[in-house]
Amino acid sequence: MADTADQKKSDHRSEKKRRLRLLPPPAWWPLPACALLGLAAGGAYGVLKAPEYAATSYVVAVPNETTEPATALGFAQAYGRIATSSSTLAYAQPRAGIDARQLRTQVRAETSPDSPMIAVTGTSTSPSEAADIANAVADALSLSSNTAAKNTGVQLLLFNQAVAPADPASPSAPVSGAVGLCAGGLLGGLWMLARPARAGRRTQEEAVPVVEEYASLPAQGEHTETKEKESVR
């Protein structure tokens, strides 16, 4: 008898474990799963990617005695657009010490609508190389623009040279992990919002044939009326 009772208890535990294993996961499982995946991906990106440094050099457009300040502002916008052109980078390439094609991917220029200032930013995995890139392009832009200063009435002067940065501009591993966590959580939430809509559409599609089949059946009154007509005949 004792063996039978123990066997029943063991079978009950086994059945309970089997039912627990067969239970479907909770509906909110995509949220933590995607968040953890995003955290892992962002942290790995921050650890494996080499840190990137950025250095900025500033050039200002200065009008001559006969030129209005508004003209200098307009030329600053124009020179900012050609700061990364092939001709400017060809001047800057010898001092920057890298290929012109690579230089194009490591420099950018920004202007302000309120100030005749051009910010030239160089980026690199080396702090000193980032500063060299920014200064080389800023000097090349000044030299190429000053050749036409007699005709334009505006010349570019170096306002501030770039120095080697102490800290990288790229995000660290904790920041990358936090960004990945937020992005993964957002994707998980969107997935959860999209799932009920798909399930509702499937339910409606399954219900349509049933409704059509029910609508195709004759009503009970039509059956009775048909039988009465047949009996009269």
PDB file of C-alpha atoms in Angstrom:
ATOM      1  CA  MET A   1       0.000   0.000   0.000  1.00  0.00           C
ATOM      2  CA  ALA A   2       2.808   2.372   0.868  1.00  0.00           C
ATOM      3  CA  ASP A   3       4.477   1.626  -2.456  1.00  0.00           C
ATOM      4  CA  THR A   4       1.219   2.367  -4.259  1.00  0.00           C
ATOM      5  CA  ALA A   5       0.825   5.704  -2.452  1.00  0.00           C
ATOM      6  CA  ASP A   6       4.423   6.682  -3.228  1.00  0.00           C
ATOM      7  CA  GLN A   7       3.910   5.698  -6.841  1.00  0.00           C
ATOM      8  CA  LYS A   8       0.792   7.864  -7.045  1.00  0.00           C
ATOM      9  CA  LYS A   9       2.652  10.822  -5.520  1.00  0.00           C
ATOM     10  CA  SER A  10       5.493  10.351  -7.972  1.00  0.00           C
ATOM     11  CA  ASP A  11       3.071  10.142 -10.883  1.00  0.00           C
ATOM     12  CA  HIS A  12       1.308  13.269  -9.634  1.00  0.00           C
ATOM     13  CA  ARG A  13       4.609  15.179  -9.468  1.00  0.00           C
ATOM     14  CA  SER A  14       5.561  13.997 -12.942  1.00  0.00           C
ATOM     15  CA  GLU A  15       2.191  15.040 -14.332  1.00  0.00           C
ATOM     16  CA  LYS A  16       2.480  18.430 -12.662  1.00  0.00           C
ATOM     17  CA  LYS A  17       5.961  18.985 -14.080  1.00  0.00           C
ATOM     18  CA  ARG A  18       4.774  17.924 -17.528  1.00  0.00           C
ATOM     19  CA  ARG A  19       1.905  20.408 -17.391  1.00  0.00           C
ATOM     20  CA  LEU A  20       4.267  23.167 -16.299  1.00  0.00           C
ATOM     21  CA  ARG A  21       6.543  22.399 -19.214  1.00  0.00           C
ATOM     22  CA  LEU A  22       3.611  22.531 -21.612  1.00  0.00           C
ATOM     23  CA  LEU A  23       2.404  25.930 -20.394  1.00  0.00           C
ATOM     24  CA  PRO A  24       2.827  28.635 -23.075  1.00  0.00           C
ATOM     25  CA  PRO A  25       5.174  31.546 -22.324  1.00  0.00           C
ATOM     26  CA  PRO A  26       3.607  34.769 -21.035  1.00  0.00           C
ATOM     27  CA  ALA A  27       2.343  37.262 -23.590  1.00  0.00           C
ATOM     28  CA  TRP A  28       4.904  39.871 -22.520  1.00  0.00           C
ATOM     29  CA  TRP A  29       7.985  37.688 -23.137  1.00  0.00           C
ATOM     30  CA  PRO A  30       9.167  39.617 -26.276  1.00  0.00           C
ATOM     31  CA  LEU A  31       9.799  42.746 -24.185  1.00  0.00           C
ATOM     32  CA  PRO A  32      12.504  41.392 -21.834  1.00  0.00           C
ATOM     33  CA  ALA A  33      13.924  39.104 -24.506  1.00  0.00           C
ATOM     34  CA  CYS A  34      14.445  41.926 -27.023  1.00  0.00           C
ATOM     35  CA  ALA A  35      15.733  44.248 -24.289  1.00  0.00           C
ATOM     36  CA  LEU A  36      18.374  41.721 -23.216  1.00  0.00           C
ATOM     37  CA  LEU A  37      19.398  41.116 -26.837  1.00  0.00           C
ATOM     38  CA  GLY A  38      19.733  44.859 -27.400  1.00  0.00           C
ATOM     39  CA  LEU A  39      21.773  45.245 -24.211  1.00  0.00           C
ATOM     40  CA  ALA A  40      24.148  42.468 -25.270  1.00  0.00           C
ATOM     41  CA  ALA A  41      24.508  43.827 -28.818  1.00  0.00           C
ATOM     42  CA  GLY A  42      25.090  47.418 -27.662  1.00  0.00           C
ATOM     43  CA  GLY A  43      27.608  46.393 -25.009  1.00  0.00           C
ATOM     44  CA  ALA A  44      29.507  44.206 -27.476  1.00  0.00           C
ATOM     45  CA  TYR A  45      29.609  47.063 -30.004  1.00  0.00           C
ATOM     46  CA  GLY A  46      30.998  49.467 -27.393  1.00  0.00           C
ATOM     47  CA  VAL A  47      33.678  46.985 -26.307  1.00  0.00           C
ATOM     48  CA  LEU A  48      34.784  45.753 -29.739  1.00  0.00           C
ATOM     49  CA  LYS A  49      34.693  49.035 -31.693  1.00  0.00           C
ATOM     50  CA  ALA A  50      37.838  51.142 -31.449  1.00  0.00           C
ATOM     51  CA  PRO A  51      37.250  54.550 -29.781  1.00  0.00           C
ATOM     52  CA  GLU A  52      36.914  57.458 -32.201  1.00  0.00           C
ATOM     53  CA  TYR A  53      38.219  60.955 -31.496  1.00  0.00           C
ATOM     54  CA  ALA A  54      37.030  64.264 -32.947  1.00  0.00           C
ATOM     55  CA  ALA A  55      38.885  67.587 -33.186  1.00  0.00           C
ATOM     56  CA  THR A  56      37.471  70.859 -34.554  1.00  0.00           C
ATOM     57  CA  SER A  57      39.176  73.827 -36.184  1.00  0.00           C
ATOM     58  CA  TYR A  58      37.317  77.121 -36.801  1.00  0.00           C
ATOM     59  CA  VAL A  59      37.638  79.430 -39.811  1.00  0.00           C
ATOM     60  CA  VAL A  60      35.944  82.846 -40.022  1.00  0.00           C
ATOM     61  CA  ALA A  61      34.939  84.832 -43.107  1.00  0.00           C
ATOM     62  CA  VAL A  62      36.126  88.432 -42.833  1.00  0.00           C
ATOM     63  CA  PRO A  63      34.901  91.158 -45.270  1.00  0.00           C
ATOM     64  CA  ASN A  64      37.209  93.876 -46.526  1.00  0.00           C
ATOM     65  CA  GLU A  65      36.563  97.597 -46.147  1.00  0.00           C
ATOM     66  CA  THR A  66      34.162  97.825 -49.081  1.00  0.00           C
ATOM     67  CA  THR A  67      32.191  94.625 -48.397  1.00  0.00           C
ATOM     68  CA  GLU A  68      29.099  94.420 -46.212  1.00  0.00           C
ATOM     69  CA  PRO A  69      29.034  91.924 -43.298  1.00  0.00           C
ATOM     70  CA  ALA A  70      26.011  90.149 -44.797  1.00  0.00           C
ATOM     71  CA  THR A  71      28.139  89.289 -47.823  1.00  0.00           C
ATOM     72  CA  ALA A  72      30.714  87.638 -45.584  1.00  0.00           C
ATOM     73  CA  LEU A  73      27.947  85.573 -43.999  1.00  0.00           C
ATOM     74  CA  GLY A  74      26.798  84.382 -47.414  1.00  0.00           C
ATOM     75  CA  PHE A  75      30.321  83.464 -48.500  1.00  0.00           C
ATOM     76  CA  ALA A  76      30.838  81.546 -45.236  1.00  0.00           C
ATOM     77  CA  GLN A  77      27.866  79.369 -46.163  1.00  0.00           C
ATOM     78  CA  ALA A  78      29.280  78.845 -49.652  1.00  0.00           C
ATOM     79  CA  TYR A  79      32.787  77.991 -48.465  1.00  0.00           C
ATOM     80  CA  GLY A  80      31.344  75.607 -45.912  1.00  0.00           C
ATOM     81  CA  ARG A  81      29.802  73.603 -48.761  1.00  0.00           C
ATOM     82  CA  ILE A  82      33.104  73.286 -50.629  1.00  0.00           C
ATOM     83  CA  ALA A  83      35.189  72.486 -47.533  1.00  0.00           C
ATOM     84  CA  THR A  84      34.936  68.775 -48.300  1.00  0.00           C
ATOM     85  CA  SER A  85      35.170  69.093 -52.084  1.00  0.00           C
ATOM     86  CA  SER A  86      37.800  67.263 -54.096  1.00  0.00           C
ATOM     87  CA  SER A  87      39.850  70.404 -54.770  1.00  0.00           C
ATOM     88  CA  THR A  88      40.032  71.383 -51.085  1.00  0.00           C
ATOM     89  CA  LEU A  89      40.891  67.867 -49.973  1.00  0.00           C
ATOM     90  CA  ALA A  90      43.608  67.699 -52.629  1.00  0.00           C
ATOM     91  CA  TYR A  91      45.283  70.693 -50.959  1.00  0.00           C
ATOM     92  CA  ALA A  92      44.844  69.172 -47.502  1.00  0.00           C
ATOM     93  CA  GLN A  93      45.949  65.615 -48.307  1.00  0.00           C
ATOM     94  CA  PRO A  94      49.746  66.144 -48.036  1.00  0.00           C
ATOM     95  CA  ARG A  95      49.528  67.680 -44.568  1.00  0.00           C
ATOM     96  CA  ALA A  96      46.862  65.264 -43.331  1.00  0.00           C
ATOM     97  CA  GLY A  97      49.037  62.331 -44.372  1.00  0.00           C
ATOM     98  CA  ILE A  98      46.189  60.078 -45.534  1.00  0.00           C
ATOM     99  CA  ASP A  99      44.591  59.241 -48.859  1.00  0.00           C
ATOM    100  CA  ALA A 100      42.113  61.754 -50.275  1.00  0.00           C
ATOM    101  CA  ARG A 101      39.317  59.175 -50.422  1.00  0.00           C
ATOM    102  CA  GLN A 102      39.838  58.243 -46.799  1.00  0.00           C
ATOM    103  CA  LEU A 103      40.136  61.909 -45.863  1.00  0.00           C
ATOM    104  CA  ARG A 104      36.668  62.569 -47.292  1.00  0.00           C
ATOM    105  CA  THR A 105      35.156  60.056 -44.851  1.00  0.00           C
ATOM    106  CA  GLN A 106      36.983  61.544 -41.836  1.00  0.00           C
ATOM    107  CA  VAL A 107      36.146  65.234 -42.152  1.00  0.00           C
ATOM    108  CA  ARG A 108      32.967  67.301 -42.058  1.00  0.00           C
ATOM    109  CA  ALA A 109      32.194  71.032 -42.163  1.00  0.00           C
ATOM    110  CA  GLU A 110      29.383  72.903 -40.428  1.00  0.00           C
ATOM    111  CA  THR A 111      28.200  76.499 -40.726  1.00  0.00           C
ATOM    112  CA  SER A 112      25.877  78.735 -38.749  1.00  0.00           C
ATOM    113  CA  PRO A 113      23.133  80.917 -40.264  1.00  0.00           C
ATOM    114  CA  ASP A 114      23.900  83.646 -37.707  1.00  0.00           C
ATOM    115  CA  SER A 115      27.696  83.740 -37.791  1.00  0.00           C
ATOM    116  CA  PRO A 116      30.292  83.761 -40.626  1.00  0.00           C
ATOM    117  CA  MET A 117      32.084  80.878 -38.933  1.00  0.00           C
ATOM    118  CA  ILE A 118      32.978  77.494 -40.431  1.00  0.00           C
ATOM    119  CA  ALA A 119      33.686  74.538 -38.127  1.00  0.00           C
ATOM    120  CA  VAL A 120      35.914  71.862 -39.673  1.00  0.00           C
ATOM    121  CA  THR A 121      35.917  68.604 -37.693  1.00  0.00           C
ATOM    122  CA  GLY A 122      38.311  65.731 -38.231  1.00  0.00           C
ATOM    123  CA  THR A 123      37.685  62.252 -36.866  1.00  0.00           C
ATOM    124  CA  SER A 124      40.088  59.369 -36.346  1.00  0.00           C
ATOM    125  CA  THR A 125      40.981  56.562 -33.977  1.00  0.00           C
ATOM    126  CA  SER A 126      44.067  58.622 -33.086  1.00  0.00           C
ATOM    127  CA  PRO A 127      43.630  61.965 -31.249  1.00  0.00           C
ATOM    128  CA  SER A 128      46.616  63.598 -32.950  1.00  0.00           C
ATOM    129  CA  GLU A 129      45.511  62.445 -36.396  1.00  0.00           C
ATOM    130  CA  ALA A 130      42.029  63.887 -35.830  1.00  0.00           C
ATOM    131  CA  ALA A 131      43.581  67.287 -35.018  1.00  0.00           C
ATOM    132  CA  ASP A 132      45.911  67.095 -38.035  1.00  0.00           C
ATOM    133  CA  ILE A 133      42.986  66.365 -40.347  1.00  0.00           C
ATOM    134  CA  ALA A 134      40.930  69.302 -39.059  1.00  0.00           C
ATOM    135  CA  ASN A 135      43.861  71.760 -39.283  1.00  0.00           C
ATOM    136  CA  ALA A 136      44.915  70.541 -42.716  1.00  0.00           C
ATOM    137  CA  VAL A 137      41.450  71.004 -44.211  1.00  0.00           C
ATOM    138  CA  ALA A 138      40.975  74.384 -42.494  1.00  0.00           C
ATOM    139  CA  ASP A 139      44.291  75.657 -43.869  1.00  0.00           C
ATOM    140  CA  ALA A 140      43.521  74.322 -47.346  1.00  0.00           C
ATOM    141  CA  LEU A 141      40.123  76.019 -47.299  1.00  0.00           C
ATOM    142  CA  SER A 142      41.698  79.335 -46.267  1.00  0.00           C
ATOM    143  CA  LEU A 143      44.386  79.187 -48.955  1.00  0.00           C
ATOM    144  CA  SER A 144      42.008  78.231 -51.757  1.00  0.00           C
ATOM    145  CA  SER A 145      39.477  80.922 -50.827  1.00  0.00           C
ATOM    146  CA  ASN A 146      41.999  83.715 -50.362  1.00  0.00           C
ATOM    147  CA  THR A 147      43.137  83.382 -53.977  1.00  0.00           C
ATOM    148  CA  ALA A 148      39.755  84.809 -54.946  1.00  0.00           C
ATOM    149  CA  ALA A 149      39.555  87.391 -52.142  1.00  0.00           C
ATOM    150  CA  LYS A 150      40.171  90.309 -54.540  1.00  0.00           C
ATOM    151  CA  ASN A 151      37.089  89.392 -56.535  1.00  0.00           C
ATOM    152  CA  THR A 152      34.816  88.327 -53.665  1.00  0.00           C
ATOM    153  CA  GLY A 153      35.825  90.946 -51.110  1.00  0.00           C
ATOM    154  CA  VAL A 154      35.908  88.238 -48.427  1.00  0.00           C
ATOM    155  CA  GLN A 155      38.813  86.241 -47.063  1.00  0.00           C
ATOM    156  CA  LEU A 156      38.914  83.300 -44.659  1.00  0.00           C
ATOM    157  CA  LEU A 157      41.108  83.483 -41.583  1.00  0.00           C
ATOM    158  CA  LEU A 158      41.973  80.711 -39.177  1.00  0.00           C
ATOM    159  CA  PHE A 159      40.117  81.571 -35.973  1.00  0.00           C
ATOM    160  CA  ASN A 160      41.095  78.608 -33.789  1.00  0.00           C
ATOM    161  CA  GLN A 161      43.282  75.572 -34.461  1.00  0.00           C
ATOM    162  CA  ALA A 162      42.227  72.075 -33.444  1.00  0.00           C
ATOM    163  CA  VAL A 163      44.084  70.321 -30.630  1.00  0.00           C
ATOM    164  CA  ALA A 164      44.283  66.603 -29.887  1.00  0.00           C
ATOM    165  CA  PRO A 165      41.268  65.645 -27.768  1.00  0.00           C
ATOM    166  CA  ALA A 166      41.755  63.845 -24.467  1.00  0.00           C
ATOM    167  CA  ASP A 167      38.484  61.892 -24.499  1.00  0.00           C
ATOM    168  CA  PRO A 168      36.906  59.912 -27.361  1.00  0.00           C
ATOM    169  CA  ALA A 169      33.769  61.189 -29.042  1.00  0.00           C
ATOM    170  CA  SER A 170      32.341  57.706 -29.624  1.00  0.00           C
ATOM    171  CA  PRO A 171      30.039  56.286 -26.926  1.00  0.00           C
ATOM    172  CA  SER A 172      31.520  54.021 -24.266  1.00  0.00           C
ATOM    173  CA  ALA A 173      30.414  50.434 -23.637  1.00  0.00           C
ATOM    174  CA  PRO A 174      27.891  51.377 -20.872  1.00  0.00           C
ATOM    175  CA  VAL A 175      26.332  54.046 -23.079  1.00  0.00           C
ATOM    176  CA  SER A 176      26.166  51.678 -26.062  1.00  0.00           C
ATOM    177  CA  GLY A 177      24.612  49.018 -23.844  1.00  0.00           C
ATOM    178  CA  ALA A 178      21.988  51.483 -22.566  1.00  0.00           C
ATOM    179  CA  VAL A 179      21.136  52.532 -26.112  1.00  0.00           C
ATOM    180  CA  GLY A 180      20.849  48.888 -27.171  1.00  0.00           C
ATOM    181  CA  LEU A 181      18.651  48.160 -24.150  1.00  0.00           C
ATOM    182  CA  CYS A 182      16.258  50.982 -25.033  1.00  0.00           C
ATOM    183  CA  ALA A 183      16.175  50.024 -28.706  1.00  0.00           C
ATOM    184  CA  GLY A 184      15.538  46.358 -27.882  1.00  0.00           C
ATOM    185  CA  GLY A 185      12.782  47.268 -25.446  1.00  0.00           C
ATOM    186  CA  LEU A 186      11.158  49.467 -28.083  1.00  0.00           C
ATOM    187  CA  LEU A 187      11.245  46.661 -30.652  1.00  0.00           C
ATOM    188  CA  GLY A 188       9.823  44.231 -28.112  1.00  0.00           C
ATOM    189  CA  GLY A 189       6.985  46.628 -27.318  1.00  0.00           C
ATOM    190  CA  LEU A 190       6.189  47.093 -30.998  1.00  0.00           C
ATOM    191  CA  TRP A 191       6.172  43.327 -31.431  1.00  0.00           C
ATOM    192  CA  MET A 192       3.713  42.953 -28.558  1.00  0.00           C
ATOM    193  CA  LEU A 193       1.453  45.613 -30.070  1.00  0.00           C
ATOM    194  CA  ALA A 194       1.520  43.948 -33.481  1.00  0.00           C
ATOM    195  CA  ARG A 195       0.723  40.420 -32.269  1.00  0.00           C
ATOM    196  CA  PRO A 196      -2.918  41.018 -31.133  1.00  0.00           C
ATOM    197  CA  ALA A 197      -3.709  42.698 -34.438  1.00  0.00           C
ATOM    198  CA  ARG A 198      -2.494  39.661 -36.376  1.00  0.00           C
ATOM    199  CA  ALA A 199      -4.374  37.314 -34.071  1.00  0.00           C
ATOM    200  CA  GLY A 200      -7.555  39.360 -34.507  1.00  0.00           C
ATOM    201  CA  ARG A 201      -7.230  39.237 -38.278  1.00  0.00           C
ATOM    202  CA  ARG A 202      -6.775  35.467 -38.196  1.00  0.00           C
ATOM    203  CA  THR A 203      -9.892  35.103 -36.010  1.00  0.00           C
ATOM    204  CA  GLN A 204     -11.931  37.200 -38.426  1.00  0.00           C
ATOM    205  CA  GLU A 205     -10.673  35.229 -41.411  1.00  0.00           C
ATOM    206  CA  GLU A 206     -11.598  31.952 -39.707  1.00  0.00           C
ATOM    207  CA  ALA A 207     -15.048  33.267 -38.847  1.00  0.00           C
ATOM    208  CA  VAL A 208     -15.900  34.376 -42.395  1.00  0.00           C
ATOM    209  CA  PRO A 209     -16.481  30.868 -43.833  1.00  0.00           C
ATOM    210  CA  VAL A 210     -18.731  29.995 -40.908  1.00  0.00           C
ATOM    211  CA  VAL A 211     -20.819  33.121 -41.412  1.00  0.00           C
ATOM    212  CA  GLU A 212     -21.067  32.512 -45.145  1.00  0.00           C
ATOM    213  CA  GLU A 213     -22.101  28.895 -44.577  1.00  0.00           C
ATOM    214  CA  TYR A 214     -24.747  29.973 -42.089  1.00  0.00           C
ATOM    215  CA  ALA A 215     -26.040  32.661 -44.464  1.00  0.00           C
ATOM    216  CA  SER A 216     -26.326  30.141 -47.300  1.00  0.00           C
ATOM    217  CA  LEU A 217     -28.680  27.893 -45.276  1.00  0.00           C
ATOM    218  CA  PRO A 218     -32.426  28.547 -45.835  1.00  0.00           C
ATOM    219  CA  ALA A 219     -34.392  29.929 -42.954  1.00  0.00           C
ATOM    220  CA  GLN A 220     -36.794  27.759 -40.972  1.00  0.00           C
ATOM    221  CA  GLY A 221     -39.816  29.713 -42.244  1.00  0.00           C
ATOM    222  CA  GLU A 222     -38.789  29.044 -45.839  1.00  0.00           C
ATOM    223  CA  HIS A 223     -38.740  25.276 -45.134  1.00  0.00           C
ATOM    224  CA  THR A 224     -42.238  25.419 -43.605  1.00  0.00           C
ATOM    225  CA  GLU A 225     -43.642  27.479 -46.458  1.00  0.00           C
ATOM    226  CA  THR A 226     -42.209  25.085 -49.036  1.00  0.00           C
ATOM    227  CA  LYS A 227     -43.692  22.063 -47.291  1.00  0.00           C
ATOM    228  CA  GLU A 228     -47.164  23.728 -47.082  1.00  0.00           C
ATOM    229  CA  LYS A 229     -47.097  24.490 -50.823  1.00  0.00           C
ATOM    230  CA  GLU A 230     -46.186  20.911 -51.607  1.00  0.00           C
ATOM    231  CA  SER A 231     -49.034  19.564 -49.415  1.00  0.00           C
ATOM    232  CA  VAL A 232     -51.582  21.859 -51.150  1.00  0.00           C
ATOM    233  CA  ARG A 233     -50.433  20.650 -54.523  1.00  0.00           C
TER     234      ARG A 233
END
